[in-house]
GROMACS .gro file of C-alpha atoms in nm:
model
  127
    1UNK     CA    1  -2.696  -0.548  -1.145
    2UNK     CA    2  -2.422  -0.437  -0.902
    3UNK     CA    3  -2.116  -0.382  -1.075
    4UNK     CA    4  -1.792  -0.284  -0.967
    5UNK     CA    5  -1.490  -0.174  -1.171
    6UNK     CA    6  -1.121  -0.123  -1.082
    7UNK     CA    7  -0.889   0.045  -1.217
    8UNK     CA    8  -0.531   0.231  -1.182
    9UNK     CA    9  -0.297  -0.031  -1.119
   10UNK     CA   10   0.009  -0.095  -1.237
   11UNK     CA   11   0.414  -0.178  -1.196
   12UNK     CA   12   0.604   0.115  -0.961
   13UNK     CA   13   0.942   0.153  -0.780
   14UNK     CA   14   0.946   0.124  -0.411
   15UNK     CA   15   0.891   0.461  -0.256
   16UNK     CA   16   0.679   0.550  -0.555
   17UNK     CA   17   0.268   0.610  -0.570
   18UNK     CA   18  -0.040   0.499  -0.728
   19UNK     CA   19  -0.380   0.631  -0.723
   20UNK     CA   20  -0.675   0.317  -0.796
   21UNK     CA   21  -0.999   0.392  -0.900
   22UNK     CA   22  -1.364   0.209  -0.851
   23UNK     CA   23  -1.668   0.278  -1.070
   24UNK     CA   24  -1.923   0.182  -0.894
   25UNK     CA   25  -2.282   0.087  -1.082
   26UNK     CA   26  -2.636  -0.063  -1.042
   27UNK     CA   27  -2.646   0.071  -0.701
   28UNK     CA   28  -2.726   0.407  -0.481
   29UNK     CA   29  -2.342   0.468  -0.468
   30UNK     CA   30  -2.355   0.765  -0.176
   31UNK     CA   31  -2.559   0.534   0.029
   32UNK     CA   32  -2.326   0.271   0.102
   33UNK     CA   33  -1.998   0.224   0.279
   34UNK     CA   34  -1.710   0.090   0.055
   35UNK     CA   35  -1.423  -0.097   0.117
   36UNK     CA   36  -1.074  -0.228  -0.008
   37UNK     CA   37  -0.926  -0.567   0.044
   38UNK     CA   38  -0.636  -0.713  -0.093
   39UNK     CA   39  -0.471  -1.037  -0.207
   40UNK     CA   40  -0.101  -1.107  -0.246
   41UNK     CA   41   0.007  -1.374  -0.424
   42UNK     CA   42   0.031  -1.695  -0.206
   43UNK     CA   43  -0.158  -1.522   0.070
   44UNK     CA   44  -0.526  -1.489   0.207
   45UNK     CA   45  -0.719  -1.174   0.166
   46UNK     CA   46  -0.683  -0.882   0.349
   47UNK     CA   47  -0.878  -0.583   0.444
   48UNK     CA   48  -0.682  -0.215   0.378
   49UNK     CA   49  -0.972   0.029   0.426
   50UNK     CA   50  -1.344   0.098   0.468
   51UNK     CA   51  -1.495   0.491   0.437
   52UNK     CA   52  -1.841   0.547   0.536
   53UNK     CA   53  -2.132   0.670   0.324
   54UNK     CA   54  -2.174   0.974   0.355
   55UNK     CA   55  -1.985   1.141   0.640
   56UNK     CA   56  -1.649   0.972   0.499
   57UNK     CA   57  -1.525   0.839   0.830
   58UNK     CA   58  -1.278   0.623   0.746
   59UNK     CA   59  -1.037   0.343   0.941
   60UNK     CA   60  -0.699   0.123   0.766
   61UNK     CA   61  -0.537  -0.135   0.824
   62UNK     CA   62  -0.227  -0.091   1.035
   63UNK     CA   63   0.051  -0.251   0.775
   64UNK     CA   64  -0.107   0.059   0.545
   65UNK     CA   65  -0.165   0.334   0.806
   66UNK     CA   66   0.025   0.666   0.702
   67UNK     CA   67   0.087   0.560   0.367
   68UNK     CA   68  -0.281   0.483   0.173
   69UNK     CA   69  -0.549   0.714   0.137
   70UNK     CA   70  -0.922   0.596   0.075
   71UNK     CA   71  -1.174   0.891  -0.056
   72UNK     CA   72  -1.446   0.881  -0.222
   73UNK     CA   73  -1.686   1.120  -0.494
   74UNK     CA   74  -2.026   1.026  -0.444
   75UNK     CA   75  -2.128   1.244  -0.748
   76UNK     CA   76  -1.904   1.027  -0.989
   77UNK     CA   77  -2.004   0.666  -0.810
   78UNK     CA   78  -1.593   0.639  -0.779
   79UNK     CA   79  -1.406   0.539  -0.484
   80UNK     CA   80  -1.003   0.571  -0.460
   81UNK     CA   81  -0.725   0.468  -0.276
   82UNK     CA   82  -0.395   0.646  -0.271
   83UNK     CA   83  -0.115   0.443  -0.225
   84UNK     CA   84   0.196   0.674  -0.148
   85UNK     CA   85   0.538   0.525  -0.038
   86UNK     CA   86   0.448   0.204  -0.142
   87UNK     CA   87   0.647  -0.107  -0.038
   88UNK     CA   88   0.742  -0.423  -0.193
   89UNK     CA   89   0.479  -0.618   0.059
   90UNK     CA   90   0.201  -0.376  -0.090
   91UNK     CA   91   0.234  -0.597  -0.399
   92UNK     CA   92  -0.147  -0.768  -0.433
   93UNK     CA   93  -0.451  -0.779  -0.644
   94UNK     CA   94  -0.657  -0.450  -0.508
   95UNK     CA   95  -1.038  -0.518  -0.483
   96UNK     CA   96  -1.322  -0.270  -0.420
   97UNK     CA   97  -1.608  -0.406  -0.217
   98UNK     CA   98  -1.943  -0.311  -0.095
   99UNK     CA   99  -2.205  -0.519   0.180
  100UNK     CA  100  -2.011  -0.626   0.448
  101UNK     CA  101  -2.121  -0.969   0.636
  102UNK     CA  102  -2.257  -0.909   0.950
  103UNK     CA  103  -2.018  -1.091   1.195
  104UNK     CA  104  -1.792  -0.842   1.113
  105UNK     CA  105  -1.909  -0.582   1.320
  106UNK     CA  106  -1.871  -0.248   1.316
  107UNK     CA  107  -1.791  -0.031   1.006
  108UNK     CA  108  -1.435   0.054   1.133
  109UNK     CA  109  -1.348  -0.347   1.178
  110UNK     CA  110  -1.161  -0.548   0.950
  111UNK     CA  111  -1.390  -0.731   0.745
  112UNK     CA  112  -1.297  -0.951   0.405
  113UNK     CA  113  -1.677  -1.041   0.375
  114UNK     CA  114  -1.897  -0.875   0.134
  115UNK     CA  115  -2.164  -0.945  -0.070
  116UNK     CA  116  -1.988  -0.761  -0.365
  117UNK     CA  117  -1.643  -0.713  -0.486
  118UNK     CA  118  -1.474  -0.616  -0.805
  119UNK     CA  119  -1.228  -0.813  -1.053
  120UNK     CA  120  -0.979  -0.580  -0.928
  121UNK     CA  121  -0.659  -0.434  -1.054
  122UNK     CA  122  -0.294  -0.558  -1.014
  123UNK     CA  123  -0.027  -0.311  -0.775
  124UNK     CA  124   0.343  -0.452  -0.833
  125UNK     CA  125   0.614  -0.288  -0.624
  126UNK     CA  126   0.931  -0.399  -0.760
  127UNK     CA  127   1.280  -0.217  -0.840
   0.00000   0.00000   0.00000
């Protein structure tokens, strides 16, 4: 069973960082591309970054560009995002997901379709 696990999250100042976590299980981790997408509250979900399998190319979202950081250790199953100089719009459920749907291209295209996402973990930015 394919599991996914988030973790990391939490309540920080604007300007301040974060570093989430996802444990990745039931599957060949280091042969799969991963993914995060996002959810604010009141809005629809939306992709922040993909990395590759194993060459760790990766591509963001432009609203995150400069600021987040997706890497991954294939020996520990765990991908992470750092979020550095985070905003109050960066507030949003934070979801790891693996299996993109087709129609969405290319690895390095936005994509919040995949076979298998996590519970996910809650980033507030708030002063």
């Amino acid at each position: 069973e394919v599991q996914l696990v988030e973790s990391g999250g939490g309540l920080v100042q604007p300007g301040g960082s974060l570093r989430l976590s996802c444990e990745g299980s039931g599957f060949t981790f280091s042969d799969h591309a991963m993914s995060w997408v996002r959810q604010a509250p009141g809005k629809e979900l939306e992709w922040v970054s993909t990395i590759t399998s194993l060459s760790g190319d990766t591509n963001y979202a432009a609203s995150v560009k400069g600021r987040f950081t997706i890497s991954r250790d294939n020996a520990k199953n765990t991908l992470y995002l750092q979020l550095d100089n985070l905003k109050t719009e960066d507030t949003a459920m934070y979801f790891c997901a693996k299996d993109r749907d087709r129609s969405c291209g290319v690895w390095y295209s936005p994509c919040v379709l995949f076979k298998y996402r996590g519970q996910g973990t809650q980033v507030t930015v708030s002063s």
